[in-house]
Amino acid sequence: MPAGKVDRSAEPPGGVFATVPQSPPGCPAAPVVFPAHPASSPPPSRTVAKRAPARARDVRRCISVSAWVGKVSKTCSGVSLPAVGMSRVIRYRVVTRLSRWKRVPWNNVSNMATLKDVAQRTGLGLGTVSRALSGHPNVRPETRRKVQEAARELGYSSNGLARALRRNRSYSVGLILPDLENEFYTTAASVVQRLLRDEGYRLLVSCNNNSSEVDAELLRSLMESRVDGIVHAPCTPEGADLVRAADPRVPVVEYARRSSARGVDSVIGDDERGAAEVVRHLVDLGHRRIAMVAGPPELSTTADRVRGFHDACARFGLPKRGCPVLHGPSYDARWGEAATRQILDRHPGVTAIFISGSRGALGALKAVRDRHVSVPRDLSLVGFLGPELLDVANPPLTRYVLPLEEMSTMTARLLLDRIQHPREQAAAEPNVMRFEGKLMVRESTAPPREHELPRSGGS
Amino acid sequence: MPAGKVDRSAEPPGGVFATVPQSPPGCPAAPVVFPAHPASSPPPSRTVAKRAPARARDVRRCISVSAWVGKVSKTCSGVSLPAVGMSRVIRYRVVTRLSRWKRVPWNNVSNMATLKDVAQRTGLGLGTVSRALSGHPNVRPETRRKVQEAARELGYSSNGLARALRRNRSYSVGLILPDLENEFYTTAASVVQRLLRDEGYRLLVSCNNNSSEVDAELLRSLMESRVDGIVHAPCTPEGADLVRAADPRVPVVEYARRSSARGVDSVIGDDERGAAEVVRHLVDLGHRRIAMVAGPPELSTTADRVRGFHDACARFGLPKRGCPVLHGPSYDARWGEAATRQILDRHPGVTAIFISGSRGALGALKAVRDRHVSVPRDLSLVGFLGPELLDVANPPLTRYVLPLEEMSTMTARLLLDRIQHPREQAAAEPNVMRFEGKLMVRESTAPPREHELPRSGGS
DNA sequence: CTGAAAGCGCTAACAA
DNA sequence: TTGTTAGCGCTTTCAG
């Protein structure tokens, strides 16, 4: 991509932003869309007007922004705010790589206090000050107090970069997940962050979107940051091999998925058994024609779930062609919806659908609703790894769940162990920890229908 | 907390983990609980057995783990795995602070290739190699190629710490959110991560749980990391004042909430108007007694929403005591549930509840279901900022939503601007960007009931 | 217990 | 265009 060019390709037709002067009283409301209350009803502008002086201390300029176009909010990439309420324009620049050269002026000396400043202030030597502040035992308590006070007065804050460089230990850990909005992974982010923070580590979080290129680049970036360890949800069979090649001493723990990277621990769910449990549950109810909505075939989770599904179908003697498996490009809601439609269209004999992804069930619910298919009367639906939220869905969804908290805890614990005991750990062979899940039976499964499905009436 | 002590206080009664030997065939399934299928049905152990040899390359030891106790999975803090399948014990250590002194042996020289290695290999000087690799224009193309090749051969990876130290620019940005599992914030994390990554920045993510102590410590930690900028969801009126004091040049953008910290930009939703819109919608339907479930009063969002609610109630002449506002300790589902129960018990005249948090609506749905209160026949329910998921809830929830993607995009854009144009930015006064939301009317609101509420039958 | 000094790996000024 | 060199801020060794 050429640098310096302004990319406006993503700009939606017609400016998305409307800007409204913020000055205290009487600004007519910006064009918001209220489906239930068309423009006719009077905007509550008095309320808005009254608010402004409420926070006396807040002298910042206020800008109201409307980002709604029609019914849906559109992403504002490449959009510039008109100059009305803003003196300058939000610039949009094309990717400037870290490696791209850029003149950095030599005025870049930080104005933050350094150890030297503290040393001068106290009249002590650098070494002593360093020892005093980093808790080294051989320092006179009085000296330490003096140093600490001086540090506080100067607003001294240790430069972590320098420390990390010198000690060859960054106290930071990388986390690469496929998706940062999916509760299956945010639980991991949350738990891992908390546990690592408790041990004094910082977390570098990033998202590979299941793209192998992005994944490799993120791993490289983490290695550049000299992280002490990595939690990785691999999206390729190679996984973090790249890391082992660069520095075999950096421990890696795989989360949720496996790769064939050597020397890495894995914490995964028992996807295969889960799929089998789902089939068993449906067979127990009397179903014989079960469709499975699966994700990208290159993921280890997909492979495991599909294997579990096939094995179980075979074991229970289900008709092979009555039980189609649909592979999709992802595990998101859109695919869940598309796949469900597809099944309703092409496999009318199917009486139950097993959606093997975390968000897919949402899409499936939407699809069946659009088609006026009643769950579980017309069709049974089973989810996988779905969030608790699905308990309040309509109907509450039967699904296979994994103990995400425990899996995340184990992941963090394993990584910390490897980081903090490199000696013992180097020798210890890596583990695969496979966590059992649980089938939670709710109201979306029932014995198969004995009537015809309503012929596709939806759009 | 005393260091070195093993904390087992969180250990659940009776070992949580059951370990199962992983060797190929015939391991009886570990004690999983399947509510629908009591222990009677045969465990699908054959499937499990068949799996092991499937991945020939995977020679890692496999350990199956069951973390289920009764119906709910319990967190496994402090639990040690029995020695059965694992040679060593997952250790649990009490917080060891970064500042706590710890002997670091002087064998800590990295074995990764450095610029010097590349220089020696190519016979060039350090400067040239550095320039060649970091894209400096004044390098002969041939030299550059040679250097790049040598770097590749040596598996050279630039040491970001040293680079950051030298350039006084870490190319990393901090993100502090109150909650990493709430879609309101994970959207921000996801979008901000992506946009920053595109510009070559790494993201340090952490979570303050709305605790001011944690918040301050996280800010300090980020300053130690010498981040180039910070996205902050403040949980105190001071906000990031600490940062401005330490180094006023580090830009801060507040997300979702405001504080009175000086010199920071804020990107927030129009909470006040949102609350007013909700009231207006309910009043239009005929409601006169509306309860509001609010969060911690110290948050700016709570204050704004409550102000909007009160103003609107006054404007529409609703009875002051008929419209209670319940302040809670958080915005989570548990509080939403408790508050809803409380309203049903103590304010039987209320015909509509406005739950002003993101997850609270889930709890409310649970509470009304337990009490056999029908929505919207007996009671109208309105959510705030709720996730799309609520569209498949039972019933789909009327709620006020904000354009999270756009808000996050704006947040990242603002921060990048401040980082990349410190000159112009230092002068530019900070902005408060207030984003308009939208009331999405679904099926959880209807005219008020004219009958009595079923007297509390639930537990 | 404290001070002096070396050097982690890199960049940028300066000299060639 | 390239080589040399100083030092970013810190930790740690070694001598006092």
XYZ file of C-alpha atoms in Angstrom, chain A residues 87-371:
285
model
C -11.126 23.093 14.029
C -9.246 20.248 12.523
C -10.089 17.166 10.621
C -9.733 13.662 11.895
C -7.070 12.457 9.576
C -7.048 9.050 8.092
C -3.783 7.586 7.062
C -2.939 4.349 5.354
C -0.939 1.777 7.229
C 2.425 3.119 8.245
C 4.483 0.167 9.237
C 6.711 0.192 12.226
C 9.604 -0.423 9.889
C 8.817 2.427 7.546
C 11.362 5.103 8.015
C 10.368 8.321 9.577
C 12.496 11.157 10.767
C 12.495 11.320 14.518
C 13.924 14.570 15.839
C 16.531 14.441 18.518
C 14.393 16.427 20.895
C 12.955 13.155 22.000
C 14.537 13.053 25.393
C 11.847 12.389 27.895
C 11.270 15.012 30.525
C 10.490 12.417 33.127
C 12.700 12.041 36.158
C 15.351 9.332 35.968
C 17.322 7.415 38.509
C 20.133 9.886 37.994
C 17.884 12.728 39.047
C 16.961 10.894 42.199
C 20.621 10.124 42.839
C 21.612 13.764 42.465
C 18.756 14.880 44.674
C 19.725 12.517 47.448
C 23.454 12.804 46.923
C 23.698 9.037 46.649
C 25.063 6.890 43.885
C 23.001 5.408 41.097
C 23.499 1.885 42.297
C 22.241 2.603 45.756
C 19.198 4.393 44.490
C 18.404 1.567 42.133
C 18.757 -0.968 44.901
C 16.697 1.111 47.280
C 13.810 1.432 44.864
C 13.752 -2.100 43.603
C 13.640 -3.671 47.024
C 17.168 -5.042 47.212
C 17.803 -6.196 50.792
C 21.241 -4.660 51.294
C 20.184 -1.051 51.778
C 20.020 0.848 55.033
C 16.343 1.423 55.885
C 16.993 5.090 56.421
C 18.666 5.437 53.043
C 15.763 3.672 51.462
C 13.267 6.009 53.038
C 15.240 8.992 51.886
C 15.400 7.668 48.359
C 11.733 6.842 48.267
C 10.852 10.304 49.416
C 13.044 11.940 46.818
C 11.530 9.701 44.173
C 8.052 10.681 45.206
C 8.920 14.356 45.203
C 10.372 14.120 41.734
C 7.450 12.079 40.482
C 9.940 9.421 39.498
C 8.576 6.522 37.536
C 10.889 3.677 36.692
C 11.493 3.278 32.983
C 10.237 -0.168 32.284
C 11.857 -0.285 28.878
C 15.322 0.283 30.230
C 14.737 -2.144 33.043
C 13.436 -4.764 30.677
C 16.313 -4.234 28.309
C 18.853 -4.612 31.052
C 17.250 -7.560 32.814
C 16.228 -9.205 29.581
C 12.820 -9.694 31.074
C 9.943 -7.505 29.983
C 7.280 -8.588 32.441
C 4.847 -8.578 29.617
C 2.959 -11.408 27.999
C 1.274 -11.612 24.629
C -2.208 -12.887 23.975
C -3.408 -13.640 20.461
C -7.045 -14.496 19.965
C -9.118 -14.944 16.831
C -11.850 -12.604 17.970
C -12.041 -10.071 20.742
C -15.811 -9.757 20.788
C -16.721 -13.365 21.272
C -17.332 -14.320 24.896
C -15.532 -17.569 24.315
C -12.346 -15.571 24.002
C -13.076 -12.509 26.071
C -13.397 -14.752 29.083
C -9.875 -15.893 28.402
C -8.655 -12.349 27.965
C -10.284 -11.273 31.169
C -9.091 -14.148 33.322
C -5.590 -14.259 31.901
C -5.225 -10.522 32.291
C -6.265 -10.676 35.921
C -4.045 -13.581 36.887
C -1.027 -12.189 35.112
C -1.554 -8.741 36.543
C -1.559 -10.288 39.994
C 1.906 -11.551 39.257
C 3.087 -8.221 37.908
C 2.801 -8.939 34.204
C 1.256 -6.742 31.554
C -0.810 -8.175 28.733
C -0.405 -7.331 25.078
C -3.676 -8.301 23.465
C -4.243 -8.744 19.790
C -6.578 -10.394 17.384
C -5.681 -12.456 14.328
C -9.158 -12.795 12.819
C -8.193 -16.331 11.833
C -5.849 -14.944 9.225
C -2.543 -16.754 9.077
C -0.706 -13.695 7.764
C -1.954 -11.504 10.561
C -1.201 -14.253 13.012
C 2.400 -14.517 11.896
C 2.827 -10.780 11.994
C 1.401 -10.574 15.473
C 3.726 -13.289 16.689
C 6.652 -11.439 15.187
C 5.512 -8.225 16.779
C 5.283 -9.919 20.147
C 8.756 -11.321 19.745
C 9.999 -7.817 18.994
C 8.400 -6.674 22.221
C 10.388 -9.419 23.884
C 7.387 -10.755 25.744
C 8.114 -13.316 28.425
C 5.458 -15.674 27.186
C 2.573 -16.043 24.784
C -0.972 -17.327 24.939
C -1.963 -18.283 21.463
C -5.166 -19.426 19.798
C -3.593 -20.797 16.634
C -5.367 -20.620 13.326
C -2.931 -22.718 11.307
C -1.328 -26.112 11.784
C 2.031 -24.370 12.181
C 0.805 -22.370 15.142
C 3.613 -20.698 16.955
C 6.446 -22.585 15.310
C 7.763 -19.206 14.310
C 8.270 -18.355 17.960
C 10.097 -21.551 18.757
C 12.411 -20.850 15.850
C 13.098 -17.292 16.945
C 13.684 -18.063 20.602
C 12.848 -21.487 21.944
C 12.951 -20.155 25.458
C 9.753 -18.150 25.145
C 6.983 -20.358 26.491
C 3.773 -20.648 24.522
C 0.442 -21.976 25.709
C -2.225 -22.679 23.159
C -5.754 -21.865 24.117
C -8.890 -23.467 22.749
C -7.179 -24.840 19.668
C -4.202 -27.020 18.993
C -1.525 -26.760 16.377
C 1.375 -29.044 15.689
C 3.890 -26.522 16.979
C 6.458 -28.317 19.063
C 7.094 -27.648 22.715
C 3.889 -25.785 23.437
C 1.263 -26.580 26.026
C -2.353 -26.660 24.992
C -5.497 -26.057 26.953
C -8.475 -27.173 24.957
C -12.025 -28.351 25.309
C -13.147 -31.858 24.576
C -14.790 -30.853 21.342
C -15.016 -34.360 20.012
C -16.860 -35.714 22.978
C -19.022 -32.607 23.037
C -20.229 -33.197 19.531
C -20.881 -36.820 20.375
C -22.902 -35.815 23.427
C -25.022 -33.535 21.325
C -25.769 -36.303 18.854
C -26.563 -38.701 21.639
C -28.998 -36.259 23.175
C -30.775 -35.767 19.864
C -30.851 -39.485 19.117
C -32.295 -40.132 22.541
C -35.082 -37.763 21.641
C -35.713 -39.761 18.493
C -33.972 -37.714 15.840
C -32.433 -39.558 12.905
C -31.615 -36.738 10.529
C -29.340 -34.215 12.140
C -27.476 -31.457 10.326
C -24.278 -29.970 11.636
C -23.165 -26.419 11.005
C -19.385 -26.375 11.264
C -16.683 -23.761 10.827
C -13.470 -23.531 8.844
C -12.104 -27.045 8.313
C -8.498 -26.030 9.005
C -9.182 -25.339 12.672
C -8.452 -28.133 15.093
C -11.711 -27.473 16.883
C -13.727 -27.917 13.725
C -11.944 -31.131 12.914
C -12.546 -32.516 16.404
C -16.195 -31.592 16.451
C -16.847 -32.995 13.015
C -15.058 -36.189 13.910
C -17.126 -36.503 17.049
C -20.274 -35.894 15.061
C -19.469 -38.409 12.361
C -18.372 -41.067 14.803
C -21.499 -40.652 16.861
C -23.739 -40.732 13.791
C -22.070 -43.917 12.686
C -22.311 -45.438 16.129
C -26.020 -44.737 16.312
C -26.549 -45.935 12.779
C -27.888 -42.661 11.420
C -28.201 -42.381 7.653
C -25.015 -40.841 6.355
C -26.671 -38.618 3.748
C -29.409 -37.560 6.118
C -26.822 -35.935 8.341
C -25.069 -33.260 6.322
C -22.126 -31.256 7.671
C -21.861 -27.679 6.391
C -18.423 -26.142 6.544
C -18.304 -22.372 6.587
C -15.740 -19.628 6.507
C -16.118 -18.718 10.166
C -18.061 -19.345 13.320
C -19.952 -16.078 13.369
C -23.642 -15.333 13.480
C -23.879 -14.541 9.798
C -22.651 -17.968 8.806
C -24.938 -19.571 11.350
C -27.850 -17.805 9.730
C -26.832 -18.613 6.170
C -26.164 -22.241 6.987
C -29.490 -22.635 8.714
C -31.322 -21.201 5.711
C -29.392 -23.524 3.487
C -30.351 -26.533 5.537
C -34.007 -25.549 5.584
C -33.883 -25.187 1.806
C -31.843 -28.154 0.732
C -32.322 -30.696 3.474
C -36.013 -30.587 4.307
C -35.809 -33.968 5.991
C -33.560 -32.700 8.748
C -35.298 -32.463 12.104
C -32.480 -31.097 14.235
C -29.572 -28.730 13.671
C -26.369 -28.769 15.647
C -24.638 -25.392 15.357
C -21.104 -26.047 16.466
C -19.929 -22.475 16.946
C -20.250 -19.950 19.656
C -22.133 -17.151 17.912
C -23.676 -19.205 15.164
C -26.693 -20.108 17.249
C -27.754 -16.475 17.252
C -27.860 -16.472 13.503
C -29.715 -19.743 13.500
C -32.365 -18.345 15.819
C -32.758 -15.398 13.503
C -33.056 -17.643 10.459
C -35.712 -19.884 11.939
C -37.651 -16.890 13.141
C -37.600 -15.361 9.673
C -38.860 -18.608 8.200
